[in-house]
Amino acid sequence: MASSSFGSSIVALFITFAVLIGSASAVHLSIRYYNNSCPKLLSMVKDKVDSQLEKKERIGASLLRLFFHDCFVNGCDGSILLDDSANFTGEKNAIPNRNSVRGFHVIDAVKYAVEDVCPGIVSCADILAIVARDSVVFLGGPSWRVKLGRRDSRAASQAAANENLPSPTSNLTELISIFRKFGFTTREMVALSGAHTIGKARCTNFRGRLYNDLDIDDVFAKERRSKCPELQGSGDDNLAPLDIQTTIAFDNSYYINIFMKMGLLHSDQQLFQLQNNGTGGGVSTDSMVVEYMKSQSSFFSYFAKAMVKMGDLYPLTGSSGEIRKNCRVIN
Ligand code: HEM
Ligand SMILES: *[C@@H]1O[C@H](CO)[C@@H](O)[C@H](O)[C@H]1NC(C)=O
Ligand SMILES: *[C@@H]1O[C@H](CO)[C@@H](O)[C@H](O)[C@H]1NC(C)=O
Ligand SMILES: *[C@@H]1O[C@H](CO)[C@@H](O)[C@H](O)[C@H]1NC(C)=O
Ligand SMILES: *[C@@H]1O[C@H](CO)[C@@H](O)[C@H](O)[C@H]1NC(C)=O
């Protein structure tokens, strides 16, 4: 009796503790975090992002991807922005990032402008979060309120980047399980993948799909093969748009593409597999693809909510980490 009540109070204690930890990010991150300390922050960032995207729209895609690749590697802590240093090998050269992640000069420009007005106040991790949202909005996608108050890491982990980021050769089961690890449902994973409505990929990441996959439209495959030769090492860096229809616009055409077997990456096409009789992982994502294809507003609403959720991944708050002066190096 005594031991069982002792047991249950231990359990209660654990639950209380878990609830406290679980809500820690919600307590510290706030859309008003810099209201007093840097009231012009949001408008300053938006101005910078808008002027960069007016020059070159693709950078919007690159900035959105940077935020994703930051958050899935030890949380949204600006770790992806760190250059290699004497103490650690950074994430920029991890397999999913090398010769691929871009947009760092924009983050530098934004940080420089923000430091000028609010020195030592705003983290690089928060700048990434705002810039990702502003990029999506600029390109015609949904908006969301960005929670703020993250601090910057004092280290980066190439190993964690290699381990945690999905690969373009992933199958549906693997995609579901990678995102589940970070608390995302299958439906949220399908919505987040809709980010591939903008931006480009290199031949090396879709060659296998062009030459090995059966669930690919013939005409589409032929066209893409002409700029992505079968021989490994030839044309590896040749680019193709992730969304064949509206390369620049953030819309729901990604889902129409994969419905028509025109997903560029193997991992994209995995979300819609009617051709394979829905054999992927025992969970059919086909119906979700059809829903987002039919309703852009449904896609936008799930995407925006999932982006907020992504921003909640393991932020450093309180006295953890630091506010970097230069996003590329620790203070
Ligand atoms: C579902 C699993 C995912 C896989 C396997 C994946 C993989 C990839 C790959 C291989 C590329 C092309 C990189 C290159 O060739 O250099 C790419 C580009 C991109 N990804 Fe993903 N990705 C995934 C999910 C996401 C998510 C969740 C987001 C954001 C919310 C995202 C945003 C982007 C964007 C915007 C680009 C284009 C970047 C540019 O043009 O610079 N991806 N992704
Ligand atoms: C404070 O934050 C809220 C929520 O983002 C915003 O509506 C309000 O305008 C902000 N106030 C100032 C002074 O920036
Ligand atoms: C490496 O770590 C040491 C000890 O924490 C620190 O003093 C030093 O500044 C770091 N060096 C670099 C290049 O980050
Ligand atoms: C899919 O299912 C149909 C009917 O159930 C069958 O005729 C066809 O061979 C299957 N296709 C594949 C690729 O398994
Ligand atoms: C997905 O990939 C994993 C790892 O390569 C493999 O074990 C699994 O059988 C694959 N699942 C399906 C449904 O193909």
Short mmCIF file of C-alpha atoms and ligand atoms in Angstrom, two decimals:
data_model
loop_
_atom_site.label_atom_id
_atom_site.label_comp_id
_atom_site.label_asym_id
_atom_site.label_seq_id
_atom_site.Cartn_x
_atom_site.Cartn_y
_atom_site.Cartn_z
CA MET A 1 0.00 0.00 0.00
CA ALA A 2 2.65 2.45 1.16
CA SER A 3 4.91 1.49 -1.71
CA SER A 4 2.16 1.81 -4.29
CA SER A 5 1.23 5.30 -3.09
CA PHE A 6 4.92 6.13 -3.06
CA GLY A 7 5.04 4.76 -6.61
CA SER A 8 2.13 6.85 -7.73
CA SER A 9 3.52 10.03 -6.23
CA ILE A 10 6.75 9.36 -8.08
CA VAL A 11 4.69 8.95 -11.21
CA ALA A 12 2.82 12.19 -10.44
CA LEU A 13 6.12 13.94 -9.88
CA PHE A 14 7.41 12.67 -13.19
CA ILE A 15 4.26 13.81 -14.97
CA THR A 16 4.53 17.27 -13.40
CA PHE A 17 8.16 17.41 -14.41
CA ALA A 18 7.41 16.24 -17.94
CA VAL A 19 4.65 18.83 -18.29
CA LEU A 20 7.02 21.55 -17.09
CA ILE A 21 9.70 20.52 -19.55
CA GLY A 22 7.21 20.02 -22.33
CA SER A 23 5.79 23.50 -21.93
CA ALA A 24 9.12 25.19 -21.37
CA SER A 25 9.39 26.38 -24.94
CA ALA A 26 5.82 27.64 -24.99
CA VAL A 27 6.52 29.62 -21.83
CA HIS A 28 9.64 31.28 -23.15
CA LEU A 29 8.91 31.81 -26.83
CA SER A 30 6.51 34.64 -27.54
CA ILE A 31 5.45 36.64 -30.54
CA ARG A 32 6.05 39.77 -28.46
CA TYR A 33 9.51 38.80 -27.23
CA TYR A 34 11.35 41.77 -28.79
CA ASN A 35 8.47 44.24 -28.61
CA ASN A 36 10.27 46.49 -26.15
CA SER A 37 13.90 45.59 -26.78
CA CYS A 38 13.73 45.83 -30.57
CA PRO A 39 10.33 47.16 -31.63
CA LYS A 40 11.27 47.62 -35.32
CA LEU A 41 12.64 44.10 -35.68
CA LEU A 42 9.88 42.58 -37.79
CA SER A 43 9.67 45.46 -40.23
CA MET A 44 13.44 45.63 -40.58
CA VAL A 45 13.69 41.94 -41.38
CA LYS A 46 10.80 42.06 -43.80
CA ASP A 47 12.34 45.00 -45.69
CA LYS A 48 15.63 43.13 -46.08
CA VAL A 49 13.98 39.89 -47.16
CA ASP A 50 11.71 41.69 -49.64
CA SER A 51 14.61 43.54 -51.24
CA GLN A 52 16.67 40.35 -51.55
CA LEU A 53 13.78 38.39 -53.05
CA GLU A 54 12.97 41.16 -55.51
CA LYS A 55 16.48 40.60 -56.88
CA LYS A 56 16.42 36.81 -56.81
CA GLU A 57 13.35 34.80 -55.93
CA ARG A 58 15.11 31.49 -55.42
CA ILE A 59 16.78 32.80 -52.31
CA GLY A 60 13.36 32.60 -50.62
CA ALA A 61 13.38 28.84 -51.09
CA SER A 62 16.92 28.61 -49.79
CA LEU A 63 16.03 30.59 -46.67
CA LEU A 64 13.00 28.42 -45.92
CA ARG A 65 15.17 25.32 -46.22
CA LEU A 66 17.83 26.80 -43.91
CA PHE A 67 15.27 27.09 -41.13
CA PHE A 68 14.16 23.47 -41.61
CA HIS A 69 17.76 22.25 -41.61
CA ASP A 70 18.46 24.29 -38.49
CA CYS A 71 15.47 23.03 -36.51
CA PHE A 72 15.89 19.32 -37.31
CA VAL A 73 19.47 19.34 -36.05
CA ASN A 74 19.54 19.85 -32.27
CA GLY A 75 16.65 22.29 -32.48
CA CYS A 76 16.16 25.82 -33.82
CA ASP A 77 19.39 27.19 -32.39
CA GLY A 78 21.13 28.78 -35.36
CA SER A 79 23.65 25.93 -35.44
CA ILE A 80 23.48 25.60 -39.22
CA LEU A 81 24.86 29.12 -39.56
CA LEU A 82 28.15 28.34 -37.81
CA ASP A 83 31.26 27.93 -39.92
CA ASP A 84 33.62 25.08 -39.09
CA SER A 85 35.84 26.03 -36.16
CA ALA A 86 38.76 24.68 -34.18
CA ASN A 87 36.34 23.15 -31.65
CA PHE A 88 33.75 21.56 -33.92
CA THR A 89 33.00 20.63 -37.49
CA GLY A 90 29.97 22.61 -38.57
CA GLU A 91 26.81 21.47 -40.30
CA LYS A 92 27.36 23.29 -43.58
CA ASN A 93 29.38 20.40 -44.96
CA ALA A 94 27.14 17.59 -43.75
CA ILE A 95 25.93 15.40 -46.62
CA PRO A 96 22.46 16.96 -46.97
CA ASN A 97 23.96 20.47 -46.79
CA ARG A 98 27.24 20.43 -48.69
CA ASN A 99 27.13 22.40 -51.97
CA SER A 100 23.44 22.74 -51.35
CA VAL A 101 22.34 24.98 -48.48
CA ARG A 102 22.53 28.62 -49.40
CA GLY A 103 21.34 32.06 -48.35
CA PHE A 104 23.90 32.69 -45.62
CA HIS A 105 24.74 36.09 -47.08
CA VAL A 106 21.13 37.15 -46.61
CA ILE A 107 21.16 36.09 -42.97
CA ASP A 108 24.40 38.07 -42.55
CA ALA A 109 22.84 41.14 -44.15
CA VAL A 110 19.75 40.93 -41.94
CA LYS A 111 21.84 40.35 -38.83
CA TYR A 112 24.07 43.30 -39.70
CA ALA A 113 21.08 45.60 -40.08
CA VAL A 114 19.50 44.34 -36.86
CA GLU A 115 22.75 44.63 -34.86
CA ASP A 116 23.04 48.22 -36.00
CA VAL A 117 19.75 49.14 -34.34
CA CYS A 118 19.48 46.55 -31.54
CA PRO A 119 23.02 45.38 -30.73
CA GLY A 120 23.32 42.09 -28.85
CA ILE A 121 19.57 41.61 -28.57
CA VAL A 122 18.25 39.39 -31.36
CA SER A 123 19.43 35.82 -31.88
CA CYS A 124 20.42 34.37 -35.24
CA ALA A 125 18.02 31.49 -34.55
CA ASP A 126 15.11 33.97 -34.34
CA ILE A 127 16.27 35.76 -37.47
CA LEU A 128 16.12 32.44 -39.33
CA ALA A 129 12.58 31.85 -38.09
CA ILE A 130 11.35 35.29 -39.21
CA VAL A 131 13.15 35.17 -42.54
CA ALA A 132 11.61 31.77 -43.38
CA ARG A 133 8.11 33.13 -42.75
CA ASP A 134 8.73 36.34 -44.68
CA SER A 135 10.09 34.38 -47.65
CA VAL A 136 7.00 32.20 -47.84
CA VAL A 137 4.75 35.25 -47.61
CA PHE A 138 6.69 37.11 -50.30
CA LEU A 139 6.27 34.18 -52.69
CA GLY A 140 2.51 34.04 -52.16
CA GLY A 141 2.24 31.46 -49.38
CA PRO A 142 0.50 31.60 -46.02
CA SER A 143 1.59 33.72 -43.08
CA TRP A 144 1.93 32.78 -39.45
CA ARG A 145 2.95 34.54 -36.27
CA VAL A 146 6.55 33.72 -35.47
CA LYS A 147 7.27 32.95 -31.83
CA LEU A 148 10.56 34.45 -30.67
CA GLY A 149 13.04 34.28 -27.83
CA ARG A 150 15.36 31.51 -29.01
CA ARG A 151 19.05 31.81 -28.19
CA ASP A 152 21.99 30.71 -30.31
CA SER A 153 23.98 27.54 -29.81
CA ARG A 154 27.69 27.66 -29.03
CA ALA A 155 28.34 24.56 -31.12
CA ALA A 156 27.20 22.70 -34.20
CA SER A 157 27.11 19.01 -35.05
CA GLN A 158 27.88 17.64 -38.45
CA ALA A 159 27.08 14.14 -37.22
CA ALA A 160 23.61 15.21 -36.06
CA ALA A 161 22.98 16.86 -39.43
CA ASN A 162 23.91 13.67 -41.24
CA GLU A 163 21.71 11.63 -38.96
CA ASN A 164 18.56 13.72 -38.68
CA LEU A 165 17.87 15.23 -42.09
CA PRO A 166 15.79 13.20 -44.55
CA SER A 167 17.36 11.93 -47.75
CA PRO A 168 15.84 12.29 -51.23
CA THR A 169 16.08 8.51 -51.53
CA SER A 170 13.95 7.97 -48.40
CA ASN A 171 10.86 5.83 -48.77
CA LEU A 172 7.52 6.72 -47.20
CA THR A 173 8.13 4.63 -44.08
CA GLU A 174 11.40 6.43 -43.46
CA LEU A 175 9.89 9.87 -44.08
CA ILE A 176 7.09 9.17 -41.64
CA SER A 177 9.49 7.95 -38.99
CA ILE A 178 11.98 10.83 -39.33
CA PHE A 179 9.22 13.39 -38.89
CA ARG A 180 7.56 11.41 -36.12
CA LYS A 181 10.81 11.58 -34.19
CA PHE A 182 10.28 15.33 -34.06
CA GLY A 183 6.64 15.03 -33.07
CA PHE A 184 5.06 15.52 -36.48
CA THR A 185 2.10 13.51 -37.68
CA THR A 186 2.07 11.97 -41.12
CA ARG A 187 -0.37 14.65 -42.23
CA GLU A 188 2.00 17.38 -41.04
CA MET A 189 4.91 15.70 -42.82
CA VAL A 190 2.91 15.72 -46.05
CA ALA A 191 2.07 19.40 -45.55
CA LEU A 192 5.67 20.37 -44.78
CA SER A 193 6.87 18.55 -47.90
CA GLY A 194 4.75 21.02 -49.86
CA ALA A 195 7.66 23.43 -49.32
CA HIS A 196 8.99 21.80 -52.48
CA THR A 197 6.58 24.04 -54.37
CA ILE A 198 9.54 26.43 -54.57
CA GLY A 199 13.26 26.11 -55.18
CA LYS A 200 15.56 23.80 -57.04
CA ALA A 201 17.41 20.53 -56.68
CA ARG A 202 20.65 19.19 -58.15
CA CYS A 203 20.78 16.28 -60.55
CA THR A 204 22.73 14.20 -58.05
CA ASN A 205 19.65 14.19 -55.84
CA PHE A 206 17.14 13.02 -58.46
CA ARG A 207 19.22 10.97 -60.92
CA GLY A 208 18.10 7.71 -59.32
CA ARG A 209 14.49 8.72 -59.69
CA LEU A 210 14.90 9.56 -63.40
CA TYR A 211 16.57 6.28 -64.27
CA ASN A 212 15.22 3.75 -61.77
CA ASP A 213 11.72 4.73 -60.71
CA LEU A 214 8.68 3.35 -62.50
CA ASP A 215 6.20 5.79 -60.99
CA ILE A 216 7.36 8.67 -63.18
CA ASP A 217 5.68 10.38 -66.12
CA ASP A 218 7.50 9.42 -69.35
CA VAL A 219 7.63 12.84 -70.95
CA PHE A 220 8.69 14.47 -67.70
CA ALA A 221 11.44 11.88 -67.18
CA LYS A 222 12.77 12.31 -70.73
CA GLU A 223 12.94 16.05 -70.37
CA ARG A 224 14.71 15.91 -67.02
CA ARG A 225 17.14 13.21 -68.22
CA SER A 226 18.35 15.52 -70.99
CA LYS A 227 19.99 17.68 -68.34
CA CYS A 228 20.83 14.97 -65.86
CA PRO A 229 22.90 12.22 -67.51
CA GLU A 230 22.75 8.71 -66.10
CA LEU A 231 26.50 8.54 -65.53
CA GLN A 232 27.28 9.41 -61.95
CA GLY A 233 29.53 12.47 -61.79
CA SER A 234 28.31 14.00 -65.03
CA GLY A 235 26.11 17.04 -64.55
CA ASP A 236 25.73 16.40 -60.82
CA ASP A 237 25.11 20.07 -60.05
CA ASN A 238 22.68 20.74 -62.89
CA LEU A 239 19.55 22.25 -61.45
CA ALA A 240 15.90 21.49 -62.02
CA PRO A 241 12.88 23.12 -60.37
CA LEU A 242 11.24 21.09 -57.62
CA ASP A 243 7.87 22.30 -58.93
CA ILE A 244 7.61 21.96 -62.69
CA GLN A 245 4.55 24.22 -62.94
CA THR A 246 5.03 27.37 -60.87
CA THR A 247 8.68 27.31 -59.85
CA ILE A 248 8.64 30.61 -58.05
CA ALA A 249 5.18 30.75 -56.50
CA PHE A 250 4.38 29.22 -53.13
CA ASP A 251 1.15 27.41 -54.00
CA ASN A 252 -0.23 23.87 -53.91
CA SER A 253 1.00 22.75 -57.34
CA TYR A 254 3.53 20.43 -55.65
CA TYR A 255 0.62 18.08 -54.93
CA ILE A 256 -0.69 18.28 -58.48
CA ASN A 257 2.80 17.36 -59.71
CA ILE A 258 3.07 14.25 -57.63
CA PHE A 259 -0.52 13.31 -58.50
CA MET A 260 0.67 13.38 -62.12
CA LYS A 261 3.83 11.38 -61.35
CA MET A 262 5.97 14.47 -61.83
CA GLY A 263 7.55 14.68 -58.41
CA LEU A 264 11.23 15.53 -58.88
CA LEU A 265 12.65 13.68 -55.89
CA HIS A 266 12.04 10.02 -55.15
CA SER A 267 11.00 11.15 -51.65
CA ASP A 268 8.42 13.55 -53.14
CA GLN A 269 6.76 10.87 -55.22
CA GLN A 270 6.67 8.53 -52.22
CA LEU A 271 3.79 10.63 -50.85
CA PHE A 272 1.53 9.57 -53.71
CA GLN A 273 1.74 5.94 -54.72
CA LEU A 274 -1.50 4.90 -56.37
CA GLN A 275 0.66 3.43 -59.12
CA ASN A 276 2.13 1.07 -56.55
CA ASN A 277 -1.28 0.32 -55.13
CA GLY A 278 -0.49 2.26 -51.97
CA THR A 279 2.15 -0.12 -50.71
CA GLY A 280 4.18 2.44 -48.81
CA GLY A 281 4.57 1.80 -45.13
CA GLY A 282 1.04 0.63 -44.58
CA VAL A 283 -0.15 4.25 -44.29
CA SER A 284 -1.59 5.83 -47.37
CA THR A 285 -0.73 9.47 -47.77
CA ASP A 286 -2.51 9.50 -51.12
CA SER A 287 -5.68 10.96 -49.64
CA MET A 288 -3.76 13.79 -48.01
CA VAL A 289 -2.07 14.64 -51.28
CA VAL A 290 -5.45 14.74 -53.00
CA GLU A 291 -6.87 16.94 -50.26
CA TYR A 292 -4.04 19.48 -50.50
CA MET A 293 -4.21 19.31 -54.28
CA LYS A 294 -7.90 20.18 -54.23
CA SER A 295 -7.69 22.80 -51.53
CA GLN A 296 -4.86 25.26 -51.39
CA SER A 297 -6.36 26.77 -48.25
CA SER A 298 -6.25 23.41 -46.50
CA PHE A 299 -2.58 23.03 -47.48
CA PHE A 300 -1.77 26.58 -46.37
CA SER A 301 -3.46 26.12 -43.03
CA TYR A 302 -1.69 22.84 -42.22
CA PHE A 303 1.62 24.15 -43.53
CA ALA A 304 1.50 27.32 -41.41
CA LYS A 305 0.60 25.40 -38.25
CA ALA A 306 3.35 22.87 -38.87
CA MET A 307 5.90 25.66 -39.38
CA VAL A 308 4.99 27.13 -36.00
CA LYS A 309 5.43 23.67 -34.53
CA MET A 310 8.81 23.32 -36.24
CA GLY A 311 9.87 26.59 -34.64
CA ASP A 312 9.15 25.11 -31.21
CA LEU A 313 11.76 22.37 -31.63
CA TYR A 314 14.14 22.43 -28.70
CA PRO A 315 14.89 26.16 -28.48
CA LEU A 316 17.64 27.37 -26.18
CA THR A 317 16.12 29.80 -23.72
CA GLY A 318 16.93 31.50 -20.43
CA SER A 319 20.67 31.53 -19.92
CA SER A 320 21.47 28.66 -22.31
CA GLY A 321 23.45 29.55 -25.38
CA GLU A 322 24.09 33.16 -26.31
CA ILE A 323 23.08 35.94 -28.64
CA ARG A 324 25.72 35.69 -31.34
CA LYS A 325 27.16 38.92 -32.69
CA ASN A 326 28.05 37.30 -35.99
CA CYS A 327 25.87 34.37 -37.03
CA ARG A 328 28.85 32.46 -38.44
CA VAL A 329 30.93 32.28 -35.25
CA ILE A 330 30.33 31.93 -31.54
CA ASN A 331 31.05 35.04 -29.47
C1 HEM B 1 10.26 15.36 -46.56
C2 HEM B 1 11.57 15.21 -46.57
C3 HEM B 1 12.48 16.11 -47.35
C4 HEM B 1 13.49 15.72 -48.16
C5 HEM B 1 13.92 14.29 -48.42
C6 HEM B 1 14.07 16.90 -48.73
C7 HEM B 1 15.13 16.90 -49.60
C8 HEM B 1 15.53 17.99 -50.36
C9 HEM B 1 16.53 17.96 -51.40
C10 HEM B 1 17.36 16.74 -51.78
C11 HEM B 1 16.59 19.20 -51.95
C12 HEM B 1 17.49 19.65 -53.09
C13 HEM B 1 18.88 19.98 -52.56
C14 HEM B 1 19.91 20.08 -53.65
O1 HEM B 1 19.81 19.38 -54.64
O2 HEM B 1 20.87 20.90 -53.49
C15 HEM B 1 15.63 20.01 -51.26
C16 HEM B 1 15.39 21.33 -51.53
C17 HEM B 1 14.51 22.12 -50.81
N1 HEM B 1 13.83 21.75 -49.67
FE1 HEM B 1 13.59 19.88 -48.99
N2 HEM B 1 13.40 17.98 -48.27
C18 HEM B 1 12.43 17.57 -47.41
C19 HEM B 1 11.57 18.36 -46.68
C20 HEM B 1 11.59 19.74 -46.71
C21 HEM B 1 10.90 20.59 -45.78
C22 HEM B 1 10.09 20.11 -44.58
C23 HEM B 1 11.14 21.87 -46.16
C24 HEM B 1 10.69 23.15 -45.53
C25 HEM B 1 9.64 23.28 -44.75
C26 HEM B 1 11.96 21.82 -47.35
C27 HEM B 1 12.34 22.88 -48.10
C28 HEM B 1 13.11 22.81 -49.24
C29 HEM B 1 13.28 23.92 -50.17
C30 HEM B 1 12.59 25.25 -50.09
C31 HEM B 1 14.19 23.49 -51.15
C32 HEM B 1 14.77 24.31 -52.31
C33 HEM B 1 16.00 25.03 -51.81
C34 HEM B 1 16.69 25.92 -52.82
O3 HEM B 1 16.22 26.10 -53.94
O4 HEM B 1 17.76 26.46 -52.45
N3 HEM B 1 12.24 20.51 -47.63
N4 HEM B 1 15.01 19.27 -50.28
C1 LIG B 2 3.80 43.85 -30.00
O1 LIG B 2 3.51 42.58 -30.54
C2 LIG B 2 2.22 42.42 -31.04
C3 LIG B 2 2.10 41.01 -31.53
O2 LIG B 2 3.01 40.77 -32.56
C4 LIG B 2 1.92 43.42 -32.12
O3 LIG B 2 0.60 43.28 -32.58
C5 LIG B 2 2.16 44.81 -31.59
O4 LIG B 2 1.97 45.76 -32.62
C6 LIG B 2 3.54 44.93 -31.01
N1 LIG B 2 3.77 46.23 -30.46
C7 LIG B 2 4.82 46.97 -30.79
C8 LIG B 2 4.94 48.29 -30.11
O5 LIG B 2 5.65 46.61 -31.59
C1 LIG B 3 37.02 26.56 -28.29
O1 LIG B 3 36.60 26.25 -26.97
C2 LIG B 3 37.31 26.96 -25.97
C3 LIG B 3 36.88 26.43 -24.61
O2 LIG B 3 35.48 26.50 -24.48
C4 LIG B 3 37.06 28.44 -26.15
O3 LIG B 3 37.76 29.18 -25.18
C5 LIG B 3 37.51 28.87 -27.55
O4 LIG B 3 37.17 30.20 -27.77
C6 LIG B 3 36.86 28.02 -28.62
N1 LIG B 3 37.44 28.30 -29.89
C7 LIG B 3 36.70 28.52 -31.00
C8 LIG B 3 37.47 28.81 -32.25
O5 LIG B 3 35.50 28.47 -31.02
C1 LIG B 4 -2.47 -3.04 -58.50
O1 LIG B 4 -3.70 -3.65 -58.23
C2 LIG B 4 -4.42 -4.07 -59.40
C3 LIG B 4 -5.78 -4.57 -58.98
O2 LIG B 4 -5.89 -4.75 -57.62
C4 LIG B 4 -3.58 -5.12 -60.12
O3 LIG B 4 -4.25 -5.54 -61.29
C5 LIG B 4 -2.23 -4.51 -60.49
O4 LIG B 4 -1.40 -5.50 -61.07
C6 LIG B 4 -1.53 -3.96 -59.26
N1 LIG B 4 -0.34 -3.22 -59.68
C7 LIG B 4 0.83 -3.32 -59.05
C8 LIG B 4 1.95 -2.45 -59.58
O5 LIG B 4 1.01 -4.03 -58.08
C1 LIG B 5 12.07 1.57 -46.57
O1 LIG B 5 13.45 1.65 -46.38
C2 LIG B 5 13.93 0.88 -45.29
C3 LIG B 5 15.40 1.21 -45.11
O2 LIG B 5 16.11 1.13 -46.32
C4 LIG B 5 13.67 -0.58 -45.55
O3 LIG B 5 14.12 -1.36 -44.47
C5 LIG B 5 12.18 -0.78 -45.74
O4 LIG B 5 11.91 -2.11 -46.10
C6 LIG B 5 11.62 0.15 -46.81
N1 LIG B 5 10.17 0.09 -46.78
C7 LIG B 5 9.43 -0.11 -47.85
C8 LIG B 5 7.97 -0.18 -47.66
O5 LIG B 5 9.93 -0.19 -48.96
#
